[in-house]
Amino acid sequence: MSLFRFELRKLLLGKKTVILLLCLLALYSVVGLTSTMFLIGGNDSYRAYEESAAAWEGSFDSQKAAEAEKIYQEVSARYGTDARMIARSVKDQPEVILAVDYHAYTERVEEYWNGTPPERAEEPYGIALLQGKIAELESQGKQDTAACRELRGSLQRLEELGEPEFANILLWENLFNNWGEHMMQFLLFVPLAFVIAPVFSVERSSGMDSLILSSKNGRQKIVAAKLLSALIASVVVVVLYLVATFIFGFLPHGSFRGWDVAIQSVPAYARSMFRWKVWQLAAVGAVWLIFTGAVYSLLICFISSRMKSQMGTVGVSMAVLFVNVGLAAMGDAVTQRLGVLVDFGLANVTLAKEVFGGYKVFRVFGMNVSYPVMAFLVLTVIAAAAVFGVCRGQKSRTIA
């Protein structure tokens, strides 16, 4: 235990690391605060939005949809069709923001019943689309195939979830954007590389690692202490991000409205097949980000164990992240060809909206395995491989 505390102090309690953590706390607080301030105007504007949205909440209303459509057409002609750009341009006009939100909700309801255009490369979604595909397979005598069973399962889950309802989830949507966009990966994983990079590379650069690893503490105890301290350090950095963005995302308006509505009310999770409430999604998203951060920290440990330079470790770790983000940002033609590399790359697998925001399955030994389960298994294998690589690499540098 004393060895672990020693290694943890080296990673987290050094002067430079403490300064970095304080700077990160300030940065993450600003991210949470400014993202909410850009979302809607002052507290009076939010209260007006909250009161108006309360009257619009619930099942789809065609009259309200017509009102929202009229306002949306007027503002989109002026500011464009991007919902975020419109919201930022009219953040002091809560009635306009509400109309834009309801217009987007109307599109989600339409998609729920009629599905996506057939030319899209996404998983089939929508009651009518799924029914049509099932009928087509049945007419071809393929009603007992795995594809048909999968479509039936999707249709059943969609019918059980029911039509999405409208709710005021403005602040929660903002939180999930902070936790689920690619910018989060740079804000979180780049600093994580700087914090964990010294775990092995500093001692390798000075040649002290062979002596330390051959001390009376034993190689296994020292390596275990280093890996555990890296995991704790990654949890500290991730939790710092989660707490700061959560507190300062809600602090300006002091409202948790929408915490108990279905996650299908959140645009990014409209296609999710999970029967969760918004607060449950927030909890799952936080745990998932902590888990993926821990896996990335073990990758950094492996890189650090092979490098003789702390900055070299940071550089390689960042390159791994940037390559993954770059691949995920490619067009559909590229991502379809790369397939599994994109699905289980750091860029997608660390984003809760990619893992839990839809319904994607993989055929493994004749069984259908959902994306979240596959992602967990793949990340666990990567983490185990990283730990094994660290242990094997350190063993060769001990003194006989």
Coordinates of C-alpha atoms in Angstrom, one line a residue:
M1 CA 0.0 0.0 0.0
S2 CA 2.9 2.4 0.8
L3 CA 4.4 1.7 -2.6
F4 CA 1.1 2.5 -4.3
R5 CA 0.8 5.8 -2.3
F6 CA 4.3 6.7 -3.4
E7 CA 3.5 6.1 -7.0
L8 CA 0.2 8.0 -6.8
R9 CA 1.9 11.0 -5.2
K10 CA 4.4 11.0 -8.0
L11 CA 1.6 11.2 -10.6
L12 CA -0.9 13.5 -8.9
L13 CA 0.8 15.5 -6.2
G14 CA 3.8 16.9 -8.0
K15 CA 3.9 20.6 -8.3
K16 CA 3.4 20.7 -12.1
T17 CA 0.5 18.1 -11.9
V18 CA -1.3 20.0 -9.2
I19 CA -1.1 23.2 -11.3
L20 CA -2.3 21.3 -14.3
L21 CA -5.3 19.9 -12.4
L22 CA -6.2 23.4 -11.1
C23 CA -6.0 24.7 -14.6
L24 CA -8.2 21.9 -15.9
L25 CA -10.7 22.5 -13.1
A26 CA -10.9 26.2 -14.3
L27 CA -11.2 25.2 -17.9
Y28 CA -13.9 22.5 -17.4
S29 CA -15.9 25.0 -15.3
V30 CA -15.7 27.6 -18.0
V31 CA -16.8 24.9 -20.6
G32 CA -19.8 24.0 -18.5
L33 CA -20.7 27.6 -17.8
T34 CA -20.3 29.1 -21.3
S35 CA -22.0 26.3 -23.1
T36 CA -25.1 26.9 -21.0
M37 CA -24.9 30.7 -21.4
F38 CA -24.6 30.3 -25.2
L39 CA -27.5 27.9 -25.1
I40 CA -30.0 30.5 -23.8
G41 CA -29.9 34.0 -22.5
G42 CA -30.1 35.0 -18.8
N43 CA -32.1 33.4 -16.1
D44 CA -35.2 35.3 -17.0
S45 CA -35.1 33.9 -20.5
Y46 CA -34.7 30.3 -19.2
R47 CA -37.6 30.7 -16.8
A48 CA -39.8 32.0 -19.6
Y49 CA -38.7 29.0 -21.7
E50 CA -39.4 26.6 -18.8
E51 CA -42.9 28.0 -18.2
S52 CA -43.8 27.9 -21.9
A53 CA -42.3 24.4 -22.4
A54 CA -44.4 23.1 -19.5
A55 CA -47.6 23.7 -21.6
W56 CA -46.1 22.0 -24.6
E57 CA -44.8 18.8 -22.9
G58 CA -46.4 15.5 -23.6
S59 CA -47.6 13.6 -26.7
F60 CA -47.4 15.0 -30.2
D61 CA -49.8 17.8 -31.0
S62 CA -50.4 18.7 -34.6
Q63 CA -51.6 22.2 -33.8
K64 CA -48.5 23.0 -31.9
A65 CA -46.4 21.4 -34.6
A66 CA -48.0 23.7 -37.2
E67 CA -47.2 26.8 -35.0
A68 CA -43.7 25.6 -34.5
E69 CA -43.2 25.0 -38.2
K70 CA -44.3 28.5 -39.1
I71 CA -41.8 30.1 -36.6
Y72 CA -39.1 27.7 -37.7
Q73 CA -39.5 28.6 -41.4
E74 CA -39.1 32.3 -40.5
V75 CA -36.0 31.9 -38.4
S76 CA -34.3 29.3 -40.6
A77 CA -34.6 31.6 -43.6
R78 CA -32.6 34.2 -41.6
Y79 CA -30.1 32.1 -39.6
G80 CA -29.9 28.8 -41.6
T81 CA -31.1 25.3 -40.7
D82 CA -28.6 24.4 -38.0
A83 CA -30.5 24.2 -34.7
R84 CA -27.5 25.2 -32.5
M85 CA -26.8 28.2 -34.7
I86 CA -30.4 29.3 -34.5
A87 CA -30.5 28.8 -30.7
R88 CA -27.4 30.9 -30.2
S89 CA -28.7 33.6 -32.5
V90 CA -32.1 33.9 -30.7
K91 CA -31.0 32.9 -27.2
D92 CA -32.9 35.8 -25.7
Q93 CA -36.1 34.7 -27.4
P94 CA -37.3 31.7 -25.5
E95 CA -40.5 31.3 -27.6
V96 CA -38.4 30.9 -30.8
I97 CA -36.1 28.4 -29.1
L98 CA -39.2 26.4 -28.0
A99 CA -40.6 26.4 -31.5
V100 CA -37.2 25.2 -33.0
D101 CA -37.1 22.5 -30.4
Y102 CA -40.7 21.4 -31.1
H103 CA -40.0 21.4 -34.8
A104 CA -37.0 19.0 -34.2
Y105 CA -39.3 16.9 -32.0
T106 CA -41.9 16.7 -34.8
E107 CA -39.2 15.4 -37.2
R108 CA -38.3 12.7 -34.6
V109 CA -42.0 11.6 -34.4
E110 CA -42.2 11.4 -38.2
E111 CA -39.0 9.3 -38.2
Y112 CA -40.4 7.0 -35.4
W113 CA -43.5 6.2 -37.5
N114 CA -42.1 6.3 -41.1
G115 CA -38.4 5.6 -40.7
T116 CA -35.3 6.9 -42.4
P117 CA -34.9 7.2 -46.1
P118 CA -33.8 3.9 -47.7
E119 CA -30.6 5.3 -49.1
R120 CA -29.2 5.9 -45.6
A121 CA -26.4 3.6 -44.4
E122 CA -27.7 3.5 -40.8
E123 CA -29.4 0.7 -39.0
P124 CA -33.1 0.4 -40.1
Y125 CA -35.3 2.5 -37.8
G126 CA -39.0 3.4 -37.8
I127 CA -42.2 1.4 -37.5
A128 CA -43.3 1.5 -41.2
L129 CA -39.7 0.9 -42.5
L130 CA -39.2 -2.1 -40.3
Q131 CA -42.6 -3.5 -41.1
G132 CA -41.9 -3.1 -44.8
K133 CA -38.5 -4.9 -44.6
I134 CA -40.0 -7.7 -42.6
A135 CA -42.8 -8.1 -45.1
E136 CA -40.2 -8.1 -48.0
L137 CA -38.2 -10.9 -46.3
E138 CA -41.3 -12.9 -45.6
S139 CA -42.4 -12.7 -49.2
Q140 CA -39.1 -14.2 -50.2
G141 CA -39.5 -17.0 -47.8
K142 CA -36.7 -15.7 -45.4
Q143 CA -38.9 -15.3 -42.4
D144 CA -36.7 -17.6 -40.3
T145 CA -33.4 -16.0 -41.2
A146 CA -31.3 -14.1 -38.6
A147 CA -31.8 -10.8 -40.4
C148 CA -35.6 -11.2 -40.2
R149 CA -35.5 -12.1 -36.5
E150 CA -33.3 -9.1 -35.8
L151 CA -35.8 -6.8 -37.6
R152 CA -38.7 -8.3 -35.7
G153 CA -36.8 -7.7 -32.4
S154 CA -36.1 -4.1 -33.4
L155 CA -39.8 -3.6 -34.3
Q156 CA -41.0 -5.1 -31.0
R157 CA -38.6 -2.9 -28.9
L158 CA -39.7 0.2 -30.9
E159 CA -43.4 -0.5 -30.3
E160 CA -42.8 -1.1 -26.6
L161 CA -41.0 2.2 -26.3
G162 CA -43.9 4.0 -27.9
E163 CA -43.9 7.4 -29.7
P164 CA -41.4 9.9 -28.2
E165 CA -42.8 12.7 -26.1
F166 CA -41.8 16.3 -25.9
A167 CA -40.2 17.6 -22.7
N168 CA -38.0 20.4 -21.5
I169 CA -34.5 18.7 -21.5
L170 CA -32.6 21.8 -22.7
L171 CA -30.0 21.8 -19.9
W172 CA -29.7 18.0 -20.0
E173 CA -29.2 18.0 -23.8
N174 CA -26.4 20.6 -23.2
L175 CA -24.8 18.3 -20.6
F176 CA -24.9 15.3 -22.9
N177 CA -23.3 17.4 -25.7
N178 CA -20.5 18.3 -23.3
W179 CA -20.1 14.6 -22.4
G180 CA -20.6 13.2 -25.9
E181 CA -18.9 15.3 -28.6
H182 CA -15.5 14.8 -30.0
M183 CA -14.3 18.1 -28.4
M184 CA -14.7 16.3 -25.1
Q185 CA -12.1 13.8 -26.1
F186 CA -9.5 16.6 -26.7
L187 CA -10.4 18.4 -23.5
L188 CA -10.2 15.2 -21.5
F189 CA -7.8 12.7 -23.1
V190 CA -5.1 15.1 -24.1
P191 CA -4.5 16.3 -20.5
L192 CA -4.8 12.6 -19.4
A193 CA -1.8 11.8 -21.6
F194 CA 0.3 14.5 -19.9
V195 CA -0.7 13.3 -16.4
I196 CA 0.0 9.6 -16.9
A197 CA 3.0 9.8 -19.4
P198 CA 5.7 9.9 -16.6
V199 CA 4.5 6.6 -15.0
F200 CA 7.3 4.6 -16.7
S201 CA 9.1 6.9 -19.2
V202 CA 10.8 9.1 -16.6
E203 CA 12.6 6.2 -15.0
R204 CA 13.4 4.7 -18.4
S205 CA 15.0 7.9 -19.5
S206 CA 17.4 8.0 -16.6
G207 CA 18.1 4.2 -16.7
M208 CA 16.8 3.8 -13.1
D209 CA 13.9 1.5 -14.1
S210 CA 16.1 -1.7 -14.1
L211 CA 17.4 -0.9 -10.6
I212 CA 14.0 0.0 -9.2
L213 CA 12.4 -3.1 -10.7
S214 CA 15.0 -5.3 -9.2
S215 CA 14.7 -3.9 -5.7
K216 CA 13.4 -5.8 -2.7
N217 CA 9.8 -4.7 -3.5
G218 CA 9.8 -7.0 -6.5
R219 CA 8.9 -6.3 -10.1
Q220 CA 5.3 -7.4 -9.9
K221 CA 4.5 -5.2 -6.9
I222 CA 6.1 -2.1 -8.5
V223 CA 4.4 -2.6 -11.8
A224 CA 1.1 -3.2 -10.1
A225 CA 1.5 -0.1 -8.0
K226 CA 2.3 2.0 -11.1
L227 CA -0.7 0.7 -13.1
L228 CA -3.1 1.2 -10.1
S229 CA -1.9 4.7 -9.6
A230 CA -2.4 5.4 -13.3
L231 CA -5.9 4.1 -13.1
I232 CA -6.7 6.3 -10.0
A233 CA -5.2 9.3 -11.8
S234 CA -7.4 8.8 -14.8
V235 CA -10.5 8.5 -12.6
V236 CA -9.5 11.8 -10.9
V237 CA -9.2 13.6 -14.2
V238 CA -12.4 12.2 -15.6
V239 CA -14.4 12.9 -12.5
L240 CA -13.0 16.4 -12.4
Y241 CA -14.4 16.9 -15.9
L242 CA -17.8 15.3 -15.1
V243 CA -18.3 17.3 -11.9
A244 CA -17.2 20.6 -13.2
T245 CA -19.3 20.5 -16.4
F246 CA -22.3 19.2 -14.5
I247 CA -22.2 21.8 -11.8
F248 CA -21.5 24.8 -14.0
G249 CA -23.8 23.5 -16.7
F250 CA -26.8 23.7 -14.3
L251 CA -25.6 26.4 -11.9
P252 CA -26.6 29.5 -14.0
H253 CA -30.3 28.5 -14.0
G254 CA -30.5 26.2 -11.1
S255 CA -33.0 23.8 -12.7
F256 CA -33.0 20.0 -13.2
R257 CA -36.2 20.0 -15.2
G258 CA -36.6 16.9 -17.4
W259 CA -34.5 14.6 -15.2
D260 CA -37.2 11.9 -15.1
V261 CA -38.3 11.8 -18.7
A262 CA -37.5 9.1 -21.2
I263 CA -34.1 9.5 -23.0
Q264 CA -35.9 9.3 -26.3
S265 CA -36.9 13.0 -25.6
V266 CA -33.2 13.9 -26.1
P267 CA -32.5 14.4 -29.8
A268 CA -29.2 12.5 -29.8
Y269 CA -30.9 9.5 -28.1
A270 CA -34.2 9.5 -30.0
R271 CA -33.3 6.1 -31.6
S272 CA -32.0 4.5 -28.4
M273 CA -33.7 1.2 -27.5
F274 CA -33.0 1.5 -23.8
R275 CA -35.8 2.2 -21.5
W276 CA -33.9 4.7 -19.3
K277 CA -34.8 8.0 -17.8
V278 CA -32.5 11.0 -18.4
W279 CA -30.9 10.8 -14.9
Q280 CA -30.1 7.1 -15.6
L281 CA -28.5 8.0 -18.9
A282 CA -26.4 10.6 -17.1
A283 CA -25.2 8.0 -14.6
V284 CA -24.5 5.4 -17.3
G285 CA -22.7 8.1 -19.4
A286 CA -20.5 9.1 -16.5
V287 CA -19.6 5.5 -15.6
W288 CA -18.9 4.8 -19.3
L289 CA -16.6 7.8 -19.6
I290 CA -14.7 6.8 -16.4
F291 CA -14.3 3.2 -17.8
T292 CA -13.1 4.3 -21.2
G293 CA -10.7 6.8 -19.6
A294 CA -9.2 4.0 -17.6
V295 CA -8.7 1.9 -20.7
Y296 CA -7.0 4.8 -22.5
S297 CA -4.8 5.4 -19.4
L298 CA -3.6 1.7 -19.6
L299 CA -2.8 2.3 -23.3
I300 CA -0.7 5.3 -22.2
C301 CA 1.0 3.1 -19.6
F302 CA 2.0 0.6 -22.3
I303 CA 3.3 3.4 -24.5
S304 CA 5.2 4.9 -21.5
S305 CA 6.8 1.6 -20.7
R306 CA 8.2 1.5 -24.3
M307 CA 9.4 5.1 -24.5
K308 CA 12.4 6.8 -23.0
S309 CA 10.9 10.3 -23.2
Q310 CA 7.9 11.7 -21.4
M311 CA 7.1 14.0 -24.4
G312 CA 7.5 11.1 -26.7
T313 CA 4.9 9.2 -24.7
V314 CA 2.5 12.2 -24.9
G315 CA 3.1 12.5 -28.6
V316 CA 2.4 8.9 -29.4
S317 CA -0.7 8.8 -27.1
M318 CA -2.1 11.9 -28.8
A319 CA -1.4 10.5 -32.2
V320 CA -3.4 7.4 -31.4
L321 CA -6.3 9.6 -30.3
F322 CA -6.1 12.0 -33.3
V323 CA -5.9 9.1 -35.8
N324 CA -9.1 7.5 -34.3
V325 CA -10.9 10.8 -34.3
G326 CA -9.8 11.5 -37.9
L327 CA -11.1 8.1 -39.0
A328 CA -14.5 8.6 -37.3
A329 CA -14.8 12.0 -39.0
M330 CA -14.4 10.5 -42.5
G331 CA -17.4 10.3 -44.8
D332 CA -19.8 7.3 -44.9
A333 CA -17.9 5.7 -47.8
V334 CA -14.7 5.5 -45.7
T335 CA -16.3 4.5 -42.4
Q336 CA -18.3 1.7 -44.0
R337 CA -15.2 0.2 -45.4
L338 CA -13.3 0.4 -42.1
G339 CA -16.3 -0.8 -40.2
V340 CA -15.1 -2.4 -37.0
L341 CA -12.1 -0.2 -36.7
V342 CA -14.3 2.9 -36.5
D343 CA -17.0 1.2 -34.3
F344 CA -14.4 0.2 -31.7
G345 CA -11.9 3.0 -32.1
L346 CA -11.4 5.5 -29.3
A347 CA -13.3 8.2 -31.2
N348 CA -16.6 6.4 -31.2
V349 CA -16.4 3.9 -28.3
T350 CA -15.8 6.7 -25.8
L351 CA -18.9 8.6 -26.8
A352 CA -22.1 7.4 -24.9
K353 CA -24.3 8.7 -27.8
E354 CA -22.6 6.3 -30.2
V355 CA -22.7 3.3 -27.9
F356 CA -26.1 3.8 -26.3
G357 CA -27.8 6.2 -28.8
G358 CA -29.1 3.6 -31.2
Y359 CA -29.4 -0.1 -31.7
K360 CA -26.6 -1.9 -33.4
V361 CA -25.8 -5.6 -33.1
F362 CA -22.9 -7.8 -34.2
R363 CA -23.0 -11.4 -35.1
V364 CA -20.6 -13.3 -32.9
F365 CA -20.5 -17.1 -33.1
G366 CA -24.0 -17.1 -34.5
M367 CA -25.3 -14.9 -31.7
N368 CA -26.5 -11.3 -31.8
V369 CA -24.5 -9.2 -29.4
S370 CA -25.4 -5.5 -28.8
Y371 CA -23.0 -2.7 -29.4
P372 CA -22.6 -1.8 -25.7
V373 CA -21.8 -5.4 -24.7
M374 CA -19.3 -5.7 -27.6
A375 CA -17.7 -2.4 -26.8
F376 CA -17.2 -3.4 -23.2
L377 CA -15.7 -6.8 -24.2
V378 CA -13.4 -5.2 -26.8
L379 CA -12.2 -2.5 -24.4
T380 CA -11.6 -5.1 -21.7
V381 CA -9.5 -7.1 -24.1
I382 CA -7.5 -4.0 -25.1
A383 CA -7.0 -3.1 -21.4
A384 CA -5.8 -6.7 -20.6
A385 CA -3.4 -6.7 -23.6
A386 CA -2.0 -3.3 -22.5
V387 CA -1.4 -4.7 -19.0
F388 CA 0.2 -7.8 -20.4
G389 CA 2.4 -5.8 -22.7
V390 CA 3.6 -3.6 -19.8
C391 CA 4.4 -6.6 -17.6
R392 CA 6.3 -8.4 -20.3
G393 CA 8.2 -5.3 -21.3
Q394 CA 9.3 -4.6 -17.7
K395 CA 10.3 -8.2 -17.1
S396 CA 13.0 -8.0 -19.7
R397 CA 14.6 -4.9 -18.0
T398 CA 15.1 -6.4 -14.6
I399 CA 18.6 -7.2 -13.3
A400 CA 19.2 -10.9 -12.8

